[in-house]
Amino acid sequence: MDVDHIELFYKVLQKLSYNCSVCGAALYVTNYGNYEAILHCSSDAARFWNFDRGTADQVAAKEHWDHSRKELFLTKEDILEYLNKSESDER
């Protein structure tokens, strides 16, 4: 996949909205490439790195983070279809 397609994929990802199955907060892209993306919860409750290591709070936050994970697999055709639909909705 060339750079233009990666940038296009990322732009499409930014327009999609997904919510955490644990708390309902917005998910955000934590990794993407090759038409694949991984999203995680954006809430403070899922930010396990903000808690002291080994504490119950950190364990709970890590579980929240892990359970919120969503994987997306989009082809170039999926992206183009999404963009076409977006353009027709704007008219």
PDB file of C-alpha atoms in Angstrom:
ATOM      1  CA  MET A   1       0.000   0.000   0.000  1.00  0.00           C
ATOM      2  CA  ASP A   2       1.493   3.306  -0.983  1.00  0.00           C
ATOM      3  CA  VAL A   3       1.606   6.429   1.175  1.00  0.00           C
ATOM      4  CA  ASP A   4      -1.410   8.059  -0.494  1.00  0.00           C
ATOM      5  CA  HIS A   5      -3.592   5.095   0.420  1.00  0.00           C
ATOM      6  CA  ILE A   6      -2.336   5.098   4.011  1.00  0.00           C
ATOM      7  CA  GLU A   7      -3.188   8.793   4.333  1.00  0.00           C
ATOM      8  CA  LEU A   8      -6.622   8.224   2.782  1.00  0.00           C
ATOM      9  CA  PHE A   9      -7.262   5.282   5.096  1.00  0.00           C
ATOM     10  CA  TYR A  10      -6.322   7.382   8.115  1.00  0.00           C
ATOM     11  CA  LYS A  11      -8.621  10.227   7.015  1.00  0.00           C
ATOM     12  CA  VAL A  12     -11.517   7.783   6.684  1.00  0.00           C
ATOM     13  CA  LEU A  13     -10.742   6.390  10.134  1.00  0.00           C
ATOM     14  CA  GLN A  14     -10.944   9.871  11.618  1.00  0.00           C
ATOM     15  CA  LYS A  15     -14.478  10.295  10.263  1.00  0.00           C
ATOM     16  CA  LEU A  16     -15.755   6.978  11.575  1.00  0.00           C
ATOM     17  CA  SER A  17     -17.111   6.967  15.085  1.00  0.00           C
ATOM     18  CA  TYR A  18     -17.020   3.966  17.374  1.00  0.00           C
ATOM     19  CA  ASN A  19     -17.772   3.775  21.077  1.00  0.00           C
ATOM     20  CA  CYS A  20     -16.281   1.672  23.843  1.00  0.00           C
ATOM     21  CA  SER A  21     -18.301  -1.431  24.668  1.00  0.00           C
ATOM     22  CA  VAL A  22     -17.294  -1.049  28.327  1.00  0.00           C
ATOM     23  CA  CYS A  23     -18.115   2.599  29.071  1.00  0.00           C
ATOM     24  CA  GLY A  24     -19.450   4.176  25.879  1.00  0.00           C
ATOM     25  CA  ALA A  25     -16.586   6.671  25.456  1.00  0.00           C
ATOM     26  CA  ALA A  26     -15.219   7.328  21.989  1.00  0.00           C
ATOM     27  CA  LEU A  27     -12.610   4.958  20.586  1.00  0.00           C
ATOM     28  CA  TYR A  28      -9.493   6.338  18.956  1.00  0.00           C
ATOM     29  CA  VAL A  29      -6.983   4.878  16.513  1.00  0.00           C
ATOM     30  CA  THR A  30      -3.943   3.470  18.290  1.00  0.00           C
ATOM     31  CA  ASN A  31      -2.354   1.756  15.292  1.00  0.00           C
ATOM     32  CA  TYR A  32      -3.016   1.567  11.548  1.00  0.00           C
ATOM     33  CA  GLY A  33      -1.535   0.416   8.280  1.00  0.00           C
ATOM     34  CA  ASN A  34      -2.156  -2.037   5.448  1.00  0.00           C
ATOM     35  CA  TYR A  35      -5.908  -1.315   5.585  1.00  0.00           C
ATOM     36  CA  GLU A  36      -5.993  -2.476   9.204  1.00  0.00           C
ATOM     37  CA  ALA A  37      -6.612  -0.341  12.244  1.00  0.00           C
ATOM     38  CA  ILE A  38      -6.810  -0.933  15.957  1.00  0.00           C
ATOM     39  CA  LEU A  39      -8.933   1.319  18.131  1.00  0.00           C
ATOM     40  CA  HIS A  40      -9.090   1.625  21.927  1.00  0.00           C
ATOM     41  CA  CYS A  41     -11.117   3.509  24.518  1.00  0.00           C
ATOM     42  CA  SER A  42     -10.218   7.153  25.049  1.00  0.00           C
ATOM     43  CA  SER A  43     -11.544   7.431  28.612  1.00  0.00           C
ATOM     44  CA  ASP A  44      -9.334   8.113  31.625  1.00  0.00           C
ATOM     45  CA  ALA A  45     -10.568   4.815  33.093  1.00  0.00           C
ATOM     46  CA  ALA A  46      -8.814   2.896  30.287  1.00  0.00           C
ATOM     47  CA  ARG A  47      -5.459   4.681  30.528  1.00  0.00           C
ATOM     48  CA  PHE A  48      -3.677   1.993  32.498  1.00  0.00           C
ATOM     49  CA  TRP A  49      -0.328   3.766  32.104  1.00  0.00           C
ATOM     50  CA  ASN A  50      -1.579   6.554  34.391  1.00  0.00           C
ATOM     51  CA  PHE A  51      -1.934   4.202  37.374  1.00  0.00           C
ATOM     52  CA  ASP A  52       0.777   2.899  39.665  1.00  0.00           C
ATOM     53  CA  ARG A  53       2.199  -0.343  38.366  1.00  0.00           C
ATOM     54  CA  GLY A  54       0.695  -3.498  39.839  1.00  0.00           C
ATOM     55  CA  THR A  55      -2.206  -1.797  41.599  1.00  0.00           C
ATOM     56  CA  ALA A  56      -5.806  -2.942  41.382  1.00  0.00           C
ATOM     57  CA  ASP A  57      -6.635   0.310  39.571  1.00  0.00           C
ATOM     58  CA  GLN A  58      -4.017  -0.394  36.928  1.00  0.00           C
ATOM     59  CA  VAL A  59      -5.259  -3.954  36.440  1.00  0.00           C
ATOM     60  CA  ALA A  60      -8.849  -2.708  36.057  1.00  0.00           C
ATOM     61  CA  ALA A  61      -7.769   0.000  33.596  1.00  0.00           C
ATOM     62  CA  LYS A  62      -5.754  -2.517  31.536  1.00  0.00           C
ATOM     63  CA  GLU A  63      -8.748  -4.850  31.394  1.00  0.00           C
ATOM     64  CA  HIS A  64     -10.898  -1.923  30.263  1.00  0.00           C
ATOM     65  CA  TRP A  65      -8.298  -1.065  27.582  1.00  0.00           C
ATOM     66  CA  ASP A  66      -8.122  -4.672  26.397  1.00  0.00           C
ATOM     67  CA  HIS A  67     -11.903  -5.140  26.277  1.00  0.00           C
ATOM     68  CA  SER A  68     -12.387  -1.893  24.359  1.00  0.00           C
ATOM     69  CA  ARG A  69     -10.099  -3.028  21.517  1.00  0.00           C
ATOM     70  CA  LYS A  70     -11.697  -2.997  18.080  1.00  0.00           C
ATOM     71  CA  GLU A  71      -9.974  -4.143  14.919  1.00  0.00           C
ATOM     72  CA  LEU A  72     -11.022  -2.775  11.537  1.00  0.00           C
ATOM     73  CA  PHE A  73     -10.060  -4.240   8.196  1.00  0.00           C
ATOM     74  CA  LEU A  74     -10.905  -2.042   5.215  1.00  0.00           C
ATOM     75  CA  THR A  75     -10.100  -2.624   1.579  1.00  0.00           C
ATOM     76  CA  LYS A  76      -9.454   0.176  -0.878  1.00  0.00           C
ATOM     77  CA  GLU A  77     -12.948  -0.497  -2.248  1.00  0.00           C
ATOM     78  CA  ASP A  78     -14.462  -0.054   1.250  1.00  0.00           C
ATOM     79  CA  ILE A  79     -12.710   3.291   1.582  1.00  0.00           C
ATOM     80  CA  LEU A  80     -13.816   4.502  -1.847  1.00  0.00           C
ATOM     81  CA  GLU A  81     -17.392   3.385  -1.149  1.00  0.00           C
ATOM     82  CA  TYR A  82     -17.343   5.270   2.150  1.00  0.00           C
ATOM     83  CA  LEU A  83     -16.037   8.424   0.458  1.00  0.00           C
ATOM     84  CA  ASN A  84     -18.641   8.170  -2.312  1.00  0.00           C
ATOM     85  CA  LYS A  85     -21.398   7.773   0.272  1.00  0.00           C
ATOM     86  CA  SER A  86     -20.050  10.739   2.272  1.00  0.00           C
ATOM     87  CA  GLU A  87     -20.046  12.929  -0.825  1.00  0.00           C
ATOM     88  CA  SER A  88     -23.621  11.962  -1.756  1.00  0.00           C
ATOM     89  CA  ASP A  89     -24.809  12.594   1.858  1.00  0.00           C
ATOM     90  CA  GLU A  90     -23.316  16.115   1.733  1.00  0.00           C
ATOM     91  CA  ARG A  91     -25.389  17.038  -1.328  1.00  0.00           C
TER      92      ARG A  91
END
